[in-house]
GROMACS .gro file of C-alpha atoms in nm:
model
  108
    1MET     CA    1   0.054  -0.068   0.002
    2ILE     CA    2   0.089   0.358  -0.083
    3GLU     CA    3   0.115   0.673   0.091
    4LEU     CA    4   0.092   1.013   0.078
    5THR     CA    5  -0.084   1.367   0.204
    6PHE     CA    6  -0.238   1.559  -0.104
    7THR     CA    7  -0.372   1.823   0.058
    8ASP     CA    8  -0.626   2.060   0.006
    9LYS     CA    9  -0.607   2.300  -0.204
   10ALA     CA   10  -0.409   2.023  -0.482
   11GLN     CA   11  -0.763   1.853  -0.448
   12LYS     CA   12  -0.951   2.139  -0.482
   13LYS     CA   13  -0.726   2.250  -0.812
   14VAL     CA   14  -0.804   1.872  -0.955
   15LYS     CA   15  -1.120   1.926  -0.915
   16ASP     CA   16  -1.127   2.217  -1.103
   17PHE     CA   17  -0.926   2.093  -1.360
   18ALA     CA   18  -1.185   1.825  -1.415
   19VAL     CA   19  -1.450   2.025  -1.485
   20SER     CA   20  -1.312   2.164  -1.855
   21GLU     CA   21  -0.938   1.864  -1.936
   22ALA     CA   22  -1.059   1.537  -1.769
   23LYS     CA   23  -1.300   1.252  -1.934
   24PRO     CA   24  -1.543   1.031  -1.849
   25GLU     CA   25  -1.424   0.758  -1.637
   26GLN     CA   26  -1.073   0.953  -1.616
   27VAL     CA   27  -0.930   1.006  -1.252
   28PHE     CA   28  -0.562   1.176  -1.137
   29ARG     CA   29  -0.299   1.051  -1.190
   30ILE     CA   30   0.065   1.096  -1.058
   31TYR     CA   31   0.360   0.978  -1.232
   32VAL     CA   32   0.800   0.952  -1.243
   33GLN     CA   33   1.001   0.927  -1.455
   34GLY     CA   34   1.325   1.026  -1.668
   35GLY     CA   35   1.418   1.299  -1.786
   36GLY     CA   36   1.472   1.641  -1.568
   37CYS     CA   37   1.845   1.824  -1.452
   38SER     CA   38   1.818   1.601  -1.159
   39GLY     CA   39   1.796   1.256  -1.332
   40PHE     CA   40   1.351   1.194  -1.219
   41GLU     CA   41   1.053   1.427  -1.312
   42TYR     CA   42   0.725   1.422  -1.149
   43GLY     CA   43   0.360   1.374  -1.419
   44PHE     CA   44  -0.029   1.479  -1.396
   45SER     CA   45  -0.248   1.353  -1.543
   46PHE     CA   46  -0.576   1.290  -1.683
   47ASP     CA   47  -0.565   0.894  -1.802
   48HIS     CA   48  -0.801   0.551  -1.739
   49ALA     CA   49  -0.706   0.316  -1.441
   50THR     CA   50  -0.507   0.017  -1.498
   51ASP     CA   51  -0.560  -0.343  -1.315
   52ASN     CA   52  -0.123  -0.257  -1.154
   53ASP     CA   53  -0.288   0.147  -1.102
   54TYR     CA   54  -0.286   0.212  -0.731
   55ARG     CA   55  -0.598   0.355  -0.649
   56LEU     CA   56  -0.572   0.598  -0.396
   57GLN     CA   57  -0.931   0.831  -0.228
   58PHE     CA   58  -0.892   1.178  -0.053
   59GLY     CA   59  -1.218   1.350  -0.081
   60GLU     CA   60  -1.453   1.334  -0.377
   61ILE     CA   61  -1.008   1.335  -0.546
   62GLU     CA   62  -0.918   0.912  -0.682
   63LEU     CA   63  -0.558   0.865  -0.752
   64ILE     CA   64  -0.378   0.631  -0.960
   65ILE     CA   65  -0.021   0.567  -0.952
   66ASP     CA   66   0.163   0.308  -1.100
   67PRO     CA   67   0.432  -0.001  -0.931
   68PHE     CA   68   0.739   0.145  -1.086
   69SER     CA   69   0.633   0.523  -0.936
   70ALA     CA   70   0.502   0.470  -0.628
   71THR     CA   71   0.810   0.333  -0.530
   72TYR     CA   72   0.901   0.702  -0.545
   73VAL     CA   73   0.616   0.954  -0.437
   74GLN     CA   74   0.621   0.734  -0.116
   75ASN     CA   75   0.531   0.961   0.195
   76ALA     CA   76   0.512   1.236  -0.051
   77THR     CA   77   0.294   1.495  -0.013
   78ILE     CA   78   0.054   1.632  -0.329
   79ASP     CA   79   0.053   2.043  -0.259
   80TYR     CA   80  -0.110   2.327  -0.523
   81VAL     CA   81   0.129   2.644  -0.506
   82GLU     CA   82   0.037   2.948  -0.602
   83ASP     CA   83   0.230   3.274  -0.707
   84PHE     CA   84   0.339   3.562  -0.845
   85ARG     CA   85   0.625   3.328  -0.990
   86GLN     CA   86   0.435   3.051  -1.058
   87ALA     CA   87   0.169   2.793  -1.016
   88GLY     CA   88   0.105   2.432  -1.050
   89PHE     CA   89   0.150   2.143  -0.837
   90THR     CA   90   0.425   2.060  -0.589
   91VAL     CA   91   0.599   1.729  -0.397
   92LYS     CA   92   0.802   1.724  -0.130
   93ASN     CA   93   0.946   1.410  -0.111
   94PRO     CA   94   1.138   1.251   0.126
   95ASN     CA   95   1.275   1.010  -0.063
   96ALA     CA   96   1.428   1.291  -0.261
   97LYS     CA   97   1.800   1.311  -0.234
   98ALA     CA   98   1.831   1.632  -0.443
   99THR     CA   99   1.585   1.823  -0.609
  100CYS     CA  100   1.602   2.068  -0.911
  101GLY     CA  101   1.507   2.438  -0.862
  102CYS     CA  102   1.212   2.376  -1.091
  103GLY     CA  103   1.088   2.101  -0.805
  104LEU     CA  104   0.983   1.869  -1.071
  105SER     CA  105   1.323   1.707  -1.122
  106PHE     CA  106   1.477   1.540  -0.882
  107SER     CA  107   1.749   1.220  -0.776
  108VAL     CA  108   1.691   0.917  -0.569
   0.00000   0.00000   0.00000
């Protein structure tokens, strides 16, 4: 089982995006892939769940995470930040040894 925190601000933003971006039967996916300046990067999208995905429920929001990504986001906190410099999802990851200034790239 995977454990992570999904803040109220992040949940609200996913609900807002779902109205205009998600297709029927799609849920919010968090994933990790190779890339970025630190080796790995986080990604977020609306997608269809597969049989292998972990499913997490936060209020009205269902998150899905594939098994590969789950190992990298265990115990992370997903938030949504909006200020004069940027707006977007951020990940505070206790497993990351280093992160990039953008906050979406990390190494383990």
